[in-house]
């Protein structure tokens, strides 16, 4: 089983106002830690943890998450350490987009429907950033060295885990003095269809109706990245990957090689480490099936 960190909310130093879930920062032996509560029963805790372990497997720079409970022992969540301890600070994507384009609609209420959040604009910003600091780059494959190369891996991850949450506050840069470097990837709790009901998972795994199978379901996952500012909908996660992979073919190959090395037994060995109280057997089976389906789509380029 994965370790479960016990967090005492009386040690909370500051609430984190950004994002949608209850969160607070606390100090643990001088490390700035963030507790993200999972009070809605939507599975964001296990999704965050599994995504973190998948990042580890492929060598992607990522914030490390552990499953957690707050002191009552009743409120599940996850904890992570700040990726931007002082004197570093985290500059989010929306700020970087605004710096690039003063007309960028940074205040738009729906963060998932910002048409100006195009692959091209984000990739342009990547060309201006340094790669994540060496501390985060220990596992990256050969051929991956720039921020652009690393972000290519983030987009592949999103397609693999069906992360629909790569909006402009879920990527960013670490500022250290005058230097700006791509931040490790974070906030993957809204992935792997974590909020589907177990009834629907069971039905999709067992139905004879092909339109209800995992395959057609997987094809529906949408990114928060757009193809063009004129597009009416954001790209699907796999289409976003295809656009990015065309722009960075060498890095794309390096990341695909890492993905190809992951087998079903390795995924299963991760999934069984989530306590059954947080992830049922049917949820495990469906998640494995979804990951395998997306892996197949990425590796074969067939839909
Ligand atoms: N490890 C970290 N280091 C530094 N800042 C962080 C870290 N994790 C989160 N943050 C900050 O807290 C904000 C909210 O965290 P996060 O995105 O994980 O939560 P969320 O509620 O899931 O967000 P969303 O509404 O995007 O789903 C981030 O946008 C970022 O500014
Ligand atoms: Mg977020």
XYZ file of C-alpha atoms and ligand atoms in Angstrom:
335
model
C 0.000 0.000 0.000
C 1.061 3.582 -0.553
C 2.130 5.465 2.573
C -0.536 7.744 4.006
C 0.669 10.971 5.563
C -1.204 12.277 8.589
C -1.675 16.042 8.509
C -2.781 18.240 11.397
C -4.848 21.136 10.075
C -4.041 23.106 13.259
C -0.576 23.551 11.739
C -2.066 25.325 8.736
C -0.181 28.537 8.058
C -2.052 29.814 5.043
C -4.988 28.808 2.912
C -4.235 28.409 -0.802
C -6.838 30.554 -2.579
C -6.196 29.273 -6.111
C -7.974 26.254 -7.533
C -11.265 24.702 -6.572
C -10.559 22.435 -3.596
C -9.914 23.252 0.074
C -6.161 23.523 0.509
C -3.749 24.754 3.121
C -0.012 25.201 3.447
C 1.927 23.999 6.516
C 5.567 23.579 7.477
C 7.147 20.160 7.948
C 10.779 20.435 9.079
C 11.101 23.686 7.160
C 9.574 22.217 4.015
C 6.505 24.070 2.723
C 3.804 21.455 2.278
C 0.358 21.749 0.675
C -2.582 19.597 1.817
C -5.285 19.265 -0.845
C -8.506 17.878 0.602
C -10.644 15.418 -1.332
C -13.950 16.022 0.381
C -16.264 15.521 -2.537
C -15.615 11.822 -3.018
C -14.603 12.350 -6.634
C -11.402 10.292 -6.492
C -9.012 13.171 -7.053
C -6.733 11.800 -4.317
C -6.014 8.457 -5.951
C -5.848 10.062 -9.403
C -3.241 12.550 -8.175
C -1.163 9.789 -6.582
C -1.342 7.403 -9.535
C -0.511 10.204 -11.996
C 2.506 11.065 -9.842
C 3.727 7.461 -9.944
C 3.200 7.299 -13.717
C 5.305 10.471 -14.103
C 8.014 8.715 -12.099
C 7.898 5.680 -14.387
C 8.488 7.736 -17.520
C 10.932 10.221 -15.951
C 8.758 13.320 -16.270
C 9.595 16.294 -13.979
C 6.642 16.373 -11.565
C 5.525 17.467 -8.133
C 5.552 14.451 -5.830
C 2.251 13.630 -4.107
C 1.460 11.315 -1.203
C -1.970 10.177 -0.091
C -2.931 11.918 3.154
C -5.539 12.229 5.891
C -6.173 15.268 8.007
C -6.125 14.841 11.781
C -9.684 13.581 12.100
C -8.632 10.537 10.108
C -11.789 11.059 8.080
C -10.899 13.624 5.464
C -8.796 12.163 2.692
C -6.545 14.176 0.432
C -3.008 14.417 -0.847
C 0.080 16.337 0.222
C 2.920 17.742 -1.822
C 5.923 19.910 -1.171
C 6.113 23.361 -2.742
C 8.047 23.262 -5.986
C 8.877 26.940 -5.488
C 10.462 27.394 -2.059
C 11.868 30.896 -1.397
C 13.600 32.642 -3.033
C 11.923 30.906 -5.987
C 8.326 31.716 -6.932
C 5.783 30.014 -9.166
C 4.511 32.126 -12.070
C 1.394 30.543 -13.530
C 0.673 30.101 -17.220
C -1.998 32.818 -17.324
C 0.547 35.415 -16.161
C 3.092 34.226 -18.730
C 0.406 34.380 -21.435
C -0.496 37.922 -20.363
C 3.154 38.982 -20.477
C 3.303 37.652 -24.030
C -0.009 39.181 -25.116
C -1.519 42.102 -23.135
C -4.958 41.216 -24.569
C -4.889 37.676 -23.175
C -8.237 37.162 -21.345
C -6.662 36.365 -18.024
C -9.845 37.152 -16.067
C -12.191 34.964 -18.130
C -14.322 33.000 -15.694
C -14.199 29.626 -17.442
C -10.536 28.627 -17.448
C -11.242 25.654 -19.712
C -12.646 27.728 -22.549
C -9.916 30.299 -23.202
C -9.458 30.120 -26.975
C -6.267 32.140 -26.795
C -4.761 29.255 -24.809
C -3.456 27.706 -28.035
C -0.742 25.094 -28.409
C 1.193 27.556 -30.567
C 1.132 30.356 -27.963
C 2.097 28.000 -25.131
C 4.917 26.508 -27.212
C 6.165 30.030 -27.977
C 6.405 30.662 -24.252
C 8.257 27.374 -23.787
C 10.906 28.617 -26.216
C 11.567 31.523 -23.817
C 11.830 29.390 -20.658
C 14.773 27.378 -19.415
C 14.230 23.676 -18.716
C 13.217 22.708 -15.160
C 16.167 22.962 -12.730
C 18.443 19.850 -12.684
C 16.825 18.576 -9.497
C 13.695 17.823 -11.546
C 15.464 16.523 -14.646
C 17.136 13.440 -13.160
C 14.930 10.900 -14.932
C 14.325 12.556 -18.304
C 15.210 10.555 -21.421
C 18.124 11.377 -23.717
C 17.031 13.860 -26.349
C 14.930 15.834 -23.862
C 16.717 18.977 -22.773
C 14.681 22.156 -23.373
C 11.477 23.431 -21.746
C 9.755 22.695 -25.054
C 10.937 19.071 -24.946
C 9.770 18.656 -21.354
C 6.368 20.277 -21.964
C 5.940 17.825 -24.850
C 6.109 15.125 -22.177
C 3.415 16.917 -20.128
C 1.104 16.868 -23.137
C 1.778 13.149 -23.678
C 1.049 12.507 -20.005
C -2.266 14.369 -20.328
C -3.281 12.168 -23.264
C -2.229 8.982 -21.455
C -4.051 9.758 -18.200
C -6.983 11.634 -19.820
C -6.130 14.816 -17.929
C -8.705 17.414 -18.947
C -7.307 20.024 -16.592
C -4.250 21.540 -18.314
C -5.697 25.052 -18.120
C -3.511 28.130 -17.734
C -3.233 27.805 -13.944
C -2.039 24.221 -14.160
C 1.367 24.855 -15.703
C 3.885 27.558 -15.030
C 7.433 28.707 -14.536
C 9.796 28.899 -11.575
C 11.244 32.370 -11.188
C 14.651 32.596 -9.546
C 15.999 36.138 -9.803
C 15.864 36.984 -13.501
C 15.675 33.377 -14.619
C 12.470 31.642 -15.625
C 12.429 27.853 -15.890
C 9.533 25.523 -16.692
C 7.956 24.264 -13.451
C 7.475 20.537 -12.860
C 4.025 19.312 -13.841
C 1.378 19.437 -11.065
C -2.363 19.049 -10.401
C -3.420 15.847 -12.149
C -6.348 15.056 -9.852
C -8.920 15.635 -12.609
C -7.681 12.732 -14.713
C -8.410 9.036 -15.382
C -12.162 9.716 -15.323
C -11.825 9.693 -11.539
C -15.391 10.926 -10.962
C -17.238 8.287 -13.004
C -19.613 6.169 -10.934
C -18.681 2.527 -10.355
C -21.981 1.552 -12.027
C -20.928 3.324 -15.216
C -17.438 1.828 -15.047
C -18.901 -1.647 -14.695
C -21.341 -1.074 -17.528
C -18.645 0.227 -19.888
C -16.379 -2.722 -19.098
C -19.066 -5.342 -19.681
C -21.615 -4.014 -22.192
C -22.024 -5.531 -25.653
C -22.767 -2.054 -27.020
C -19.474 -1.088 -28.659
C -20.320 2.614 -28.485
C -20.263 2.359 -24.692
C -16.878 0.634 -24.472
C -13.763 2.226 -23.016
C -12.415 3.086 -26.509
C -15.140 5.562 -27.548
C -15.163 6.934 -24.002
C -11.389 7.556 -24.129
C -11.735 9.492 -27.394
C -13.936 12.086 -25.696
C -11.217 13.450 -23.359
C -10.584 17.128 -24.049
C -7.591 19.229 -23.172
C -7.820 22.915 -22.233
C -5.473 23.684 -25.150
C -6.881 25.066 -28.410
C -5.723 24.433 -31.986
C -6.486 28.013 -33.082
C -8.149 31.070 -31.547
C -11.022 30.558 -33.997
C -11.777 27.011 -32.825
C -15.078 26.527 -31.070
C -13.810 23.725 -28.819
C -10.471 22.857 -27.274
C -8.483 20.008 -28.823
C -8.930 16.478 -27.585
C -6.012 15.391 -25.412
C -4.655 13.132 -28.166
C -5.035 15.803 -30.868
C -3.140 18.264 -28.633
C -0.409 15.619 -28.377
C -0.329 15.180 -32.156
C 0.076 18.923 -32.742
C 2.843 19.173 -30.145
C 4.602 16.006 -31.343
C 4.814 17.420 -34.874
C 6.574 20.504 -33.528
C 9.059 18.522 -31.398
C 9.528 15.159 -33.169
C 12.747 14.158 -31.394
C 11.432 14.769 -27.888
C 8.110 13.171 -28.846
C 9.940 9.977 -29.837
C 11.919 9.952 -26.632
C 8.725 10.236 -24.557
C 6.905 7.612 -26.642
C 9.802 5.193 -26.066
C 9.330 5.653 -22.341
C 5.601 5.067 -22.670
C 6.124 1.929 -24.755
C 8.155 0.383 -21.933
C 5.213 0.410 -19.497
C 3.239 -2.828 -19.292
C -0.110 -3.728 -17.755
C 1.468 -5.549 -14.797
C 3.375 -2.400 -13.838
C 0.175 -0.356 -13.878
C -1.662 -2.999 -11.862
C 1.148 -3.024 -9.281
C 0.521 0.705 -8.757
C -3.275 0.520 -8.676
C -3.335 -2.198 -6.001
C -1.409 0.115 -3.702
C -4.379 2.480 -3.369
C -6.422 1.483 -0.291
C -9.771 -0.111 -1.297
C -11.583 2.584 0.716
C -10.379 5.098 -1.896
C -10.535 2.902 -5.008
C -12.843 -0.035 -5.650
C -11.938 -3.100 -7.719
C -14.103 -1.979 -10.651
C -12.499 1.458 -10.501
C -9.086 -0.219 -10.658
C -10.121 -2.366 -13.623
C -11.606 0.570 -15.517
C -8.605 2.804 -14.838
C -6.204 0.162 -16.080
C -8.302 -0.320 -19.199
C -8.436 3.445 -19.858
C -4.662 3.820 -19.429
C -4.027 0.875 -21.759
C -6.410 2.247 -24.359
C -4.772 5.691 -24.328
C -1.311 4.139 -24.405
C -2.323 2.119 -27.464
C -3.729 5.216 -29.187
C -0.548 7.177 -28.547
C 1.778 4.402 -29.670
C -0.126 3.266 -32.763
C -1.483 6.653 -33.857
C -4.768 4.851 -34.507
C -7.930 6.054 -32.871
N 3.686 21.879 -5.335
C 3.338 23.153 -5.459
N 4.261 24.132 -5.352
C 3.917 25.447 -5.453
N 2.655 25.870 -5.669
C 1.690 24.945 -5.775
C 1.980 23.544 -5.693
N 0.826 22.863 -5.840
C -0.135 23.783 -6.017
N 0.372 25.034 -5.980
C -0.384 26.303 -6.132
O -1.711 26.096 -5.687
C -2.622 26.278 -6.776
C -3.743 25.281 -6.650
O -3.204 23.974 -6.585
P -3.728 22.837 -7.575
O -3.693 23.346 -8.959
O -2.943 21.605 -7.296
O -5.196 22.694 -6.987
P -6.631 22.495 -7.578
O -7.637 22.947 -6.610
O -6.658 21.068 -7.943
O -6.701 23.380 -8.832
P -7.736 23.323 -10.062
O -8.877 24.171 -9.676
O -6.878 23.867 -11.127
O -8.107 21.879 -10.307
C -1.778 26.094 -8.027
O -2.346 26.765 -9.128
C -0.467 26.699 -7.582
O -0.525 28.101 -7.660
Mg -4.934 23.718 -10.333
